[in-house]
Every structure is written in C-alpha cells, then in structure tokens.
C-alpha cells in the first residue's frame, strides 16, 4: 500500500522537524521548500515571490483600496499570477506523490492529494512553546523583541489559514480535516516521529 | 517517570477501544465504568443515576421551569447531589492516579489530573464512521433507525461537552487542551494503540 503523508503546521510548532524525522524513519523523500523552487522554475517567477504567494491569500497581496482602484489590467495580471502559481503547485505536488511515497509539508497537499487518501497530520502548540522554539532556533533578527516575535507568529499563521481557506474551502487546523493532530509542547518530536513511523509501517503490512 | 493517560472521546469513535488496547499494551490498569461504580458506592447513589449525572451538565437534569418554580429545598438538594458526585469523581480519579500509571477514559480526568501532566488524548471521527461503528457493535435497540441513532450520538456528545465545560471551563475536543487528537475514521485502532505505546515507552526511557 502506498502512503503519502502530509503535514500541516502552526508556525514554530516543529512540524517541519516532525516531517523531516518521519521521512528519515520511513526512508521516503521529504518535500517542503523544494516545491517552491519547482514552481518558481515552471512559472519563471522569483522563488521568494512564489514563497510569498503560497503563504498568503491572493487578495491580501495588495491593499484593498489599491485593488479597487486598479484599472483592471494590473489587478487581473496579479490574479492570473496567483492562479498559475496555485495550478503549478497542484501539478508539482501531484507529480511528486505519483513518483513515490513521501512526506509533504504545507502547501494544501492534504487537500490537493485527497483522492490518494494521504495520512493527514496537523502539528500545533501553544504560543509560549512556539515562541521559545523560535528563539532557540531563530536567526538574530527573529529574537528582536517578545512582541515582534508574537506578531510574526500570528501573522504567518493568519496567512496560512487564509491561503488554505481560499483554495480548499476548509478550515485550517480543524481536526475534522486531519487524521492526527499533535501538540508538540512538552513532547519529544523524535519519539513522536518514531511512533508515527511504527504505526504507518504496521498499517502497510 | 510515571505516566497517566487520559482519553476523551466522541461517542462512537472508538475511544474506549483505543484506551483499552493502550492499557493492555502498556500493562497498566484501565478505568472507565469502574469510576462510576466507586462513586456510587461512596455517595450511596444508584450507579445508573451517577452515570447520568457525570454525562450531563447539572442544570440539564430537570426542566428549567421546574428548577425555577421549586421552592428552594428540592432544587438545592439536587445541586448538592451533583456537587458531591463531582467531588467524589475528583477524589476517585486522583486516588487511582496515585496508585499507579493507568489509562482513564472520560470523566474530565485530563483536567482533574492536570498537575500530574497526563498524556491527554482525544479521539474523534466523522458522523458516518461513528454511526457505522455503533451499528456494528450496538445492541438491537441502537440499530432502530438512522435518524434515531444520529440523534443519540449528537445528544451524548452534547452532554459530554456541557459537562466538561461546566466543570473545567474549557472546550471539550478543542485541540489546545489535548496532546494528541486522533481521527479513527479509516485508521486501524489496534495499530494506533501500539504506536502510542511505543511513543510513551520511548518517552519513559
């Protein structure tokens, strides 16, 4: 039985680490930033720009007032870009899942691959834990101030929620859309990844 | 390291089975209905009556109009009964957790034992899965009609939600209050219990 694993995650919760460890445990590829690079290549857009697009809801890329006063052309062009990025995201993710079992982090993969019945994991934790984790692992600019870090975490999550809602029509982080939701605060991500691998392997036998 | 496991569960989701299997895997006692029996013994109330109380929010045991028109005495007496049942529930659960590692299903144990930092599991599934599971396992009267079964499931969940909210001030089934949320629809509960046991044992080493 083939098994695709998708990982949705709150910012700073350790979803990326869990996904990476899980892919190591299972000996399958792990896709995260690679998807962005591939979309960038195919759409001939800059990687950073694609990254910004796939983490935000289309209409939030420019102020509403600007969107309203644009004379059609520029606004249409932007909307087309977002649509083509999402279309390529769908293509890339489907192709990767066709190629082999894998772990895919973020990017609405759970929804895009719903016909393949992936194991859908969502990773979350309380704000204190996520702030501490960001501090521990962050670059210098991320540890500037308590308030700034909290704001950044909330902003990234808000964008993910909007993006997910826009393209899937579902609520991001709602347990009903996932098979397993994991609170990483106070638990050992390594042990968690190992246990998940045990379960997935048992299910494949 | 001692480890207490609490299992909250939507009606019909298989939380009971998961808890039982987990206790077998870990070789620790499993408490569910036993708690009711012990409360009944201590409060000298009938077991069925205690069961009804711990699955419902106090004020829902008698029609609001009756509650309003009662001349104090009877209403006070009932409220005292609920309070004493909850107090005994707290005592029994704390004593069981003192005695040894264990798996406790329902009864606000996650909240009552919060100082012990239990592993808090919540088990859920979509309505179709739960209805099918109830049908498979239910007694004859439970398979009467589609509509009746759906109503029963919704009513039990509503009561659990109210009871939990009354005594903990928290939202039942909100991922923030649990460490792991498991969707049992389409997954193998046996494999899930085994994987959880692997994780818990790894954490104890």
Coordinates of C-alpha atoms in Angstrom, one line a residue:
Chain A
X1 CA 0.0 0.0 0.0
X2 CA 1.4 3.4 -1.0
X3 CA 1.4 6.0 1.7
X4 CA 1.6 9.7 1.3
X5 CA 2.0 11.8 4.5
X6 CA 1.0 15.5 4.6
X7 CA 2.0 17.7 7.5
X8 CA 0.1 21.0 8.2
X9 CA 1.7 23.0 11.0
X10 CA 1.3 26.1 13.0
X11 CA 4.4 28.4 12.7
X12 CA 7.1 27.5 15.2
X13 CA 5.4 24.2 16.3
X14 CA 8.1 21.9 15.0
X15 CA 6.0 20.5 12.1
X16 CA 9.0 20.8 9.8
X17 CA 11.2 18.8 12.1
X18 CA 8.5 16.2 12.6
X19 CA 8.1 15.8 8.8
X20 CA 11.8 15.6 8.3
X21 CA 12.3 13.0 11.0
X22 CA 9.3 11.0 9.7
X23 CA 10.7 10.9 6.2
X24 CA 14.0 9.7 7.6
X25 CA 12.3 7.0 9.7
X26 CA 10.3 5.8 6.6
X27 CA 13.1 6.2 4.1
X28 CA 11.0 8.3 1.8
X29 CA 11.6 11.8 0.3
X30 CA 10.7 15.0 2.2
X31 CA 9.3 17.9 0.3
X32 CA 8.9 21.4 1.6
X33 CA 10.8 24.3 0.1
X34 CA 11.6 22.1 -2.9
X35 CA 8.1 22.6 -4.1
X36 CA 8.5 26.4 -4.2
X37 CA 11.7 26.0 -6.2
X38 CA 10.0 23.8 -8.7
X39 CA 7.0 26.2 -9.1
X40 CA 9.4 29.1 -9.5
X41 CA 11.2 27.3 -12.2
X42 CA 8.0 26.4 -14.1
X43 CA 6.3 29.8 -13.7
X44 CA 9.6 31.7 -14.2
X45 CA 8.8 33.8 -11.1
X46 CA 11.4 34.5 -8.4
X47 CA 11.5 31.9 -5.6
X48 CA 10.9 34.5 -2.9
X49 CA 7.9 35.8 -4.7
X50 CA 6.4 32.4 -5.1
X51 CA 7.0 31.7 -1.4
X52 CA 5.1 34.9 -0.5
X53 CA 2.2 33.9 -2.8
X54 CA 1.8 30.4 -1.4
X55 CA 1.7 31.6 2.1
X56 CA -0.9 34.3 1.6
X57 CA -4.5 34.6 0.3
X58 CA -4.4 36.3 -3.1
X59 CA -6.3 39.4 -2.3
X60 CA -4.1 40.2 0.6
X61 CA -1.0 40.9 -1.5
X62 CA -2.1 44.5 -2.2
X63 CA -4.2 46.9 -0.1
X64 CA -7.9 46.6 -0.8
X65 CA -8.1 50.2 -1.9
X66 CA -5.4 49.7 -4.5
X67 CA -7.2 46.6 -5.7
X68 CA -10.4 48.5 -6.1
X69 CA -8.9 51.5 -7.9
X70 CA -6.7 49.5 -10.3
X71 CA -7.9 49.9 -13.8
X72 CA -8.5 46.2 -14.4
X73 CA -5.2 45.3 -16.2
X74 CA -2.7 45.2 -13.3
X75 CA -5.2 43.6 -10.9
X76 CA -6.1 40.9 -13.5
X77 CA -2.4 40.3 -14.1
X78 CA -1.7 39.7 -10.4
X79 CA -4.7 37.4 -10.0
X80 CA -3.6 35.4 -13.0
X81 CA -0.2 35.0 -11.5
X82 CA -1.7 33.7 -8.2
X83 CA -3.9 31.3 -10.2
X84 CA -1.0 30.0 -12.2
X85 CA 1.2 29.5 -9.1
X86 CA -1.6 27.5 -7.5
X87 CA -2.1 25.5 -10.6
X88 CA 1.6 24.7 -10.7
X89 CA 1.6 23.9 -7.0
X90 CA -1.1 21.3 -7.7
X91 CA 0.8 19.8 -10.6
X92 CA 4.1 19.6 -8.7
X93 CA 2.5 18.1 -5.6
X94 CA 0.6 15.5 -7.7
X95 CA 3.7 14.6 -9.7
X96 CA 5.8 14.1 -6.5
X97 CA 3.1 11.9 -5.0
X98 CA 3.0 9.9 -8.2
X99 CA 6.7 9.3 -8.1
X100 CA 6.9 7.6 -4.7
X101 CA 5.7 7.7 -1.1
X102 CA 6.8 10.9 0.5
X103 CA 6.2 13.4 3.3
X104 CA 4.9 16.8 2.1
X105 CA 4.9 19.8 4.5
X106 CA 2.3 22.5 4.0
X107 CA 1.0 23.8 0.6
X108 CA -2.5 22.4 0.9
X109 CA -1.1 19.0 0.0
X110 CA -3.6 17.2 2.2
X111 CA -6.4 18.7 0.0
X112 CA -4.6 18.5 -3.3
X113 CA -4.0 14.8 -2.8
X114 CA -7.3 13.9 -1.2
X115 CA -8.0 11.2 -3.8
X116 CA -4.8 9.4 -2.7
X117 CA -6.1 9.3 0.9
X118 CA -2.9 10.6 2.5
X119 CA -2.2 10.4 6.2
X120 CA -3.0 14.0 7.2
X121 CA -1.1 15.3 10.2
X122 CA -1.5 18.7 11.8
X123 CA 1.1 19.9 14.2
X124 CA 0.4 22.7 16.8
X125 CA 1.5 24.0 20.1
X126 CA 0.7 26.9 22.5
X127 CA 2.2 30.4 21.9
X128 CA 4.7 30.2 24.7
X129 CA 6.2 26.9 23.4
X130 CA 6.3 28.3 19.8
X131 CA 8.0 31.5 20.9
X132 CA 10.6 29.6 22.9
X133 CA 11.2 27.3 19.9
X134 CA 11.6 30.2 17.5
X135 CA 14.0 31.9 19.9
X136 CA 16.1 28.8 20.2
X137 CA 16.3 28.1 16.5
X138 CA 15.7 31.6 15.0
X139 CA 18.2 33.8 13.3
X140 CA 19.3 37.0 15.1
X141 CA 16.5 39.2 13.7
X142 CA 13.9 36.9 14.9
X143 CA 14.8 37.3 18.6
X144 CA 14.4 41.1 18.5
X145 CA 11.5 41.6 20.8
X146 CA 8.9 39.4 22.5
X147 CA 6.1 41.5 20.9
X148 CA 7.6 41.4 17.4
X149 CA 8.0 37.6 17.5
X150 CA 4.5 37.0 18.7
X151 CA 3.2 39.3 16.0
X152 CA 5.2 37.4 13.4
X153 CA 3.9 34.0 14.5
X154 CA 0.3 35.3 14.5
X155 CA 0.8 36.8 11.0
X156 CA 2.3 33.7 9.4
X157 CA -0.5 31.6 10.9
X158 CA -3.1 34.0 9.7
X159 CA -1.7 33.9 6.2
X160 CA -1.6 30.1 6.2
X161 CA -5.2 30.0 7.4
X162 CA -6.4 32.4 4.7
X163 CA -4.4 30.7 1.9
X164 CA -5.7 27.2 3.0
X165 CA -9.3 28.5 3.2
X166 CA -9.1 30.2 -0.2
X167 CA -8.0 27.1 -2.1
X168 CA -9.6 24.3 -0.1
X169 CA -12.8 25.9 1.3
X170 CA -11.9 24.2 4.6
X171 CA -10.8 25.4 8.0
X172 CA -7.0 25.2 8.5
X173 CA -6.3 23.2 11.7
X174 CA -9.8 21.9 12.1
X175 CA -9.3 18.3 13.4
X176 CA -12.1 17.1 11.2
X177 CA -9.7 17.6 8.2
X178 CA -6.8 15.7 9.6
X179 CA -6.2 12.1 10.8
X180 CA -3.8 13.0 13.6
X181 CA -3.3 16.3 15.4
X182 CA -0.2 16.6 17.5
X183 CA 0.6 19.1 20.2
X184 CA 4.4 19.4 20.3
X185 CA 4.5 21.4 23.6
X186 CA 6.1 19.2 26.2
X187 CA 6.5 16.1 23.9
X188 CA 9.6 14.7 22.3
X189 CA 9.3 15.2 18.5
X190 CA 11.8 12.5 17.8
X191 CA 9.8 9.9 19.8
X192 CA 6.6 11.1 18.1
X193 CA 8.1 10.7 14.6
X194 CA 9.3 7.2 15.5
X195 CA 5.9 6.2 16.9
X196 CA 4.2 7.5 13.7
X197 CA 6.6 5.5 11.6
X198 CA 5.7 2.4 13.6
X199 CA 2.0 3.0 13.0
X200 CA 2.4 3.7 9.3
X201 CA 4.6 0.6 8.8
X202 CA 2.1 -1.6 10.7
X203 CA -0.7 -0.2 8.5
X204 CA 1.3 -1.1 5.4
X205 CA 1.8 -4.7 6.4
Chain B
X1 CA 8.8 8.7 35.0
X2 CA 5.1 8.0 35.9
X3 CA 2.7 8.4 33.1
X4 CA -1.1 8.8 33.3
X5 CA -3.0 8.6 30.1
X6 CA -6.5 10.3 29.7
X7 CA -8.8 9.6 26.8
X8 CA -11.6 12.0 25.9
X9 CA -13.8 10.7 23.0
X10 CA -16.7 11.5 20.8
X11 CA -19.4 8.9 21.2
X12 CA -18.9 6.0 18.8
X13 CA -15.4 7.0 17.8
X14 CA -13.7 4.0 19.4
X15 CA -12.0 5.9 22.2
X16 CA -12.9 3.2 24.6
X17 CA -11.3 0.5 22.4
X18 CA -8.2 2.7 22.0
X19 CA -7.9 3.2 25.8
X20 CA -8.4 -0.5 26.5
X21 CA -5.8 -1.5 23.9
X22 CA -3.4 1.1 25.1
X23 CA -3.7 -0.2 28.7
X24 CA -3.1 -3.7 27.5
X25 CA 0.0 -2.6 25.5
X26 CA 1.4 -0.7 28.5
X27 CA 0.4 -3.3 31.1
X28 CA -1.4 -0.7 33.3
X29 CA -5.0 -0.6 34.6
X30 CA -7.8 0.8 32.6
X31 CA -10.6 2.8 34.3
X32 CA -13.9 3.8 32.8
X33 CA -17.1 2.4 34.2
X34 CA -15.2 1.4 37.4
X35 CA -15.1 5.1 38.4
X36 CA -18.9 5.3 38.3
X37 CA -19.2 2.2 40.5
X38 CA -16.8 3.6 43.0
X39 CA -18.6 7.0 43.1
X40 CA -21.9 5.2 43.5
X41 CA -20.5 3.2 46.4
X42 CA -19.2 6.3 48.2
X43 CA -22.2 8.5 47.6
X44 CA -24.7 5.7 48.2
X45 CA -26.5 6.7 44.9
X46 CA -27.6 4.2 42.3
X47 CA -24.9 3.5 39.7
X48 CA -27.2 4.4 36.8
X49 CA -28.1 7.7 38.4
X50 CA -24.4 8.6 38.9
X51 CA -23.8 7.6 35.3
X52 CA -26.5 10.0 34.2
X53 CA -25.1 12.8 36.3
X54 CA -21.5 12.5 35.1
X55 CA -22.6 12.7 31.5
X56 CA -24.7 15.8 31.8
X57 CA -24.4 19.4 32.9
X58 CA -26.2 19.8 36.3
X59 CA -28.9 22.2 35.3
X60 CA -30.0 19.9 32.5
X61 CA -31.3 17.2 34.8
X62 CA -34.6 18.8 35.3
X63 CA -36.6 21.2 33.1
X64 CA -35.7 24.8 33.6
X65 CA -39.3 25.7 34.5
X66 CA -39.2 23.1 37.3
X67 CA -35.9 24.4 38.5
X68 CA -37.4 27.9 38.7
X69 CA -40.6 27.0 40.5
X70 CA -39.1 24.6 43.0
X71 CA -39.3 26.2 46.5
X72 CA -35.6 26.1 47.1
X73 CA -35.3 22.8 49.1
X74 CA -35.6 20.2 46.3
X75 CA -33.5 22.2 43.9
X76 CA -30.8 22.8 46.5
X77 CA -30.8 19.1 47.3
X78 CA -30.3 18.1 43.6
X79 CA -27.5 20.6 43.2
X80 CA -25.8 19.3 46.3
X81 CA -26.0 15.8 44.9
X82 CA -24.3 16.8 41.7
X83 CA -21.6 18.7 43.6
X84 CA -21.0 15.7 45.8
X85 CA -20.8 13.4 42.8
X86 CA -18.2 15.6 41.1
X87 CA -16.3 15.9 44.4
X88 CA -16.2 12.1 44.7
X89 CA -15.2 11.8 41.0
X90 CA -12.3 14.1 41.7
X91 CA -11.3 12.0 44.7
X92 CA -11.6 8.7 43.0
X93 CA -9.7 9.8 39.9
X94 CA -6.9 11.3 42.0
X95 CA -6.6 8.2 44.1
X96 CA -6.5 5.9 41.1
X97 CA -3.7 8.0 39.5
X98 CA -1.8 8.0 42.8
X99 CA -2.0 4.2 42.9
X100 CA -0.2 3.5 39.6
X101 CA 0.2 4.5 35.9
X102 CA -3.2 4.0 34.2
X103 CA -5.5 4.8 31.4
X104 CA -8.6 6.8 32.3
X105 CA -11.4 7.3 29.8
X106 CA -13.6 10.4 30.1
X107 CA -14.8 12.0 33.3
X108 CA -12.8 15.2 33.0
X109 CA -9.7 13.2 34.1
X110 CA -7.4 15.3 31.9
X111 CA -8.5 18.4 33.8
X112 CA -8.7 16.8 37.3
X113 CA -5.2 15.4 36.9
X114 CA -3.6 18.4 35.3
X115 CA -1.0 18.7 37.9
X116 CA 0.3 15.3 37.0
X117 CA 0.8 16.3 33.4
X118 CA -1.1 13.3 31.9
X119 CA -0.8 12.4 28.2
X120 CA -4.2 13.8 27.1
X121 CA -5.7 12.0 24.1
X122 CA -8.9 13.0 22.3
X123 CA -10.5 10.5 19.9
X124 CA -12.9 11.6 17.2
X125 CA -14.4 10.6 13.8
X126 CA -16.9 11.8 11.3
X127 CA -20.6 11.0 11.9
X128 CA -20.8 8.3 9.1
X129 CA -18.0 6.4 10.7
X130 CA -19.4 6.6 14.2
X131 CA -22.8 5.6 13.0
X132 CA -21.4 2.5 11.2
X133 CA -19.4 1.7 14.3
X134 CA -22.4 1.9 16.6
X135 CA -24.4 -0.3 14.2
X136 CA -21.7 -2.9 14.1
X137 CA -21.3 -3.0 17.9
X138 CA -24.6 -1.8 19.2
X139 CA -27.3 -3.7 20.8
X140 CA -30.6 -4.3 19.0
X141 CA -32.3 -1.1 20.2
X142 CA -29.4 1.0 19.0
X143 CA -29.9 0.0 15.4
X144 CA -33.5 1.1 15.3
X145 CA -33.4 3.9 12.8
X146 CA -30.8 6.0 11.1
X147 CA -32.3 9.2 12.4
X148 CA -32.6 7.9 16.0
X149 CA -29.0 6.8 16.1
X150 CA -27.7 10.1 14.8
X151 CA -29.8 11.9 17.4
X152 CA -28.4 9.7 20.1
X153 CA -24.8 10.3 19.1
X154 CA -25.4 14.1 19.0
X155 CA -27.1 14.0 22.3
X156 CA -24.4 12.1 24.1
X157 CA -21.7 14.4 22.7
X158 CA -23.7 17.5 23.6
X159 CA -24.0 16.2 27.2
X160 CA -20.3 15.4 27.4
X161 CA -19.5 18.9 26.0
X162 CA -21.7 20.6 28.6
X163 CA -20.5 18.5 31.5
X164 CA -16.8 19.1 30.5
X165 CA -17.4 22.8 30.1
X166 CA -19.3 23.1 33.4
X167 CA -16.5 21.6 35.5
X168 CA -13.3 22.6 33.6
X169 CA -14.3 25.9 32.0
X170 CA -12.6 24.5 28.8
X171 CA -14.0 23.5 25.4
X172 CA -14.3 19.7 25.0
X173 CA -12.5 18.5 22.0
X174 CA -10.5 21.7 21.5
X175 CA -7.0 20.5 20.4
X176 CA -5.4 23.1 22.6
X177 CA -6.5 21.1 25.6
X178 CA -5.0 17.8 24.4
X179 CA -1.6 16.4 23.4
X180 CA -2.8 14.1 20.7
X181 CA -6.1 14.1 18.7
X182 CA -6.8 11.0 16.7
X183 CA -9.3 10.6 13.9
X184 CA -10.3 7.0 14.0
X185 CA -12.2 7.0 10.7
X186 CA -10.2 4.9 8.2
X187 CA -7.4 4.1 10.6
X188 CA -6.6 0.9 12.5
X189 CA -7.2 1.4 16.2
X190 CA -5.0 -1.5 17.1
X191 CA -2.0 -0.1 15.2
X192 CA -2.7 3.3 16.6
X193 CA -2.7 2.0 20.2
X194 CA 0.6 0.1 19.5
X195 CA 2.2 3.2 18.1
X196 CA 1.1 5.3 21.1
X197 CA 2.5 2.7 23.4
X198 CA 5.9 2.8 21.5
X199 CA 5.9 6.6 21.9
X200 CA 5.0 6.5 25.6
X201 CA 7.7 3.9 26.4
X202 CA 10.3 5.8 24.4
X203 CA 9.4 8.9 26.5
X204 CA 9.8 7.0 29.7
X205 CA 13.3 5.7 29.0

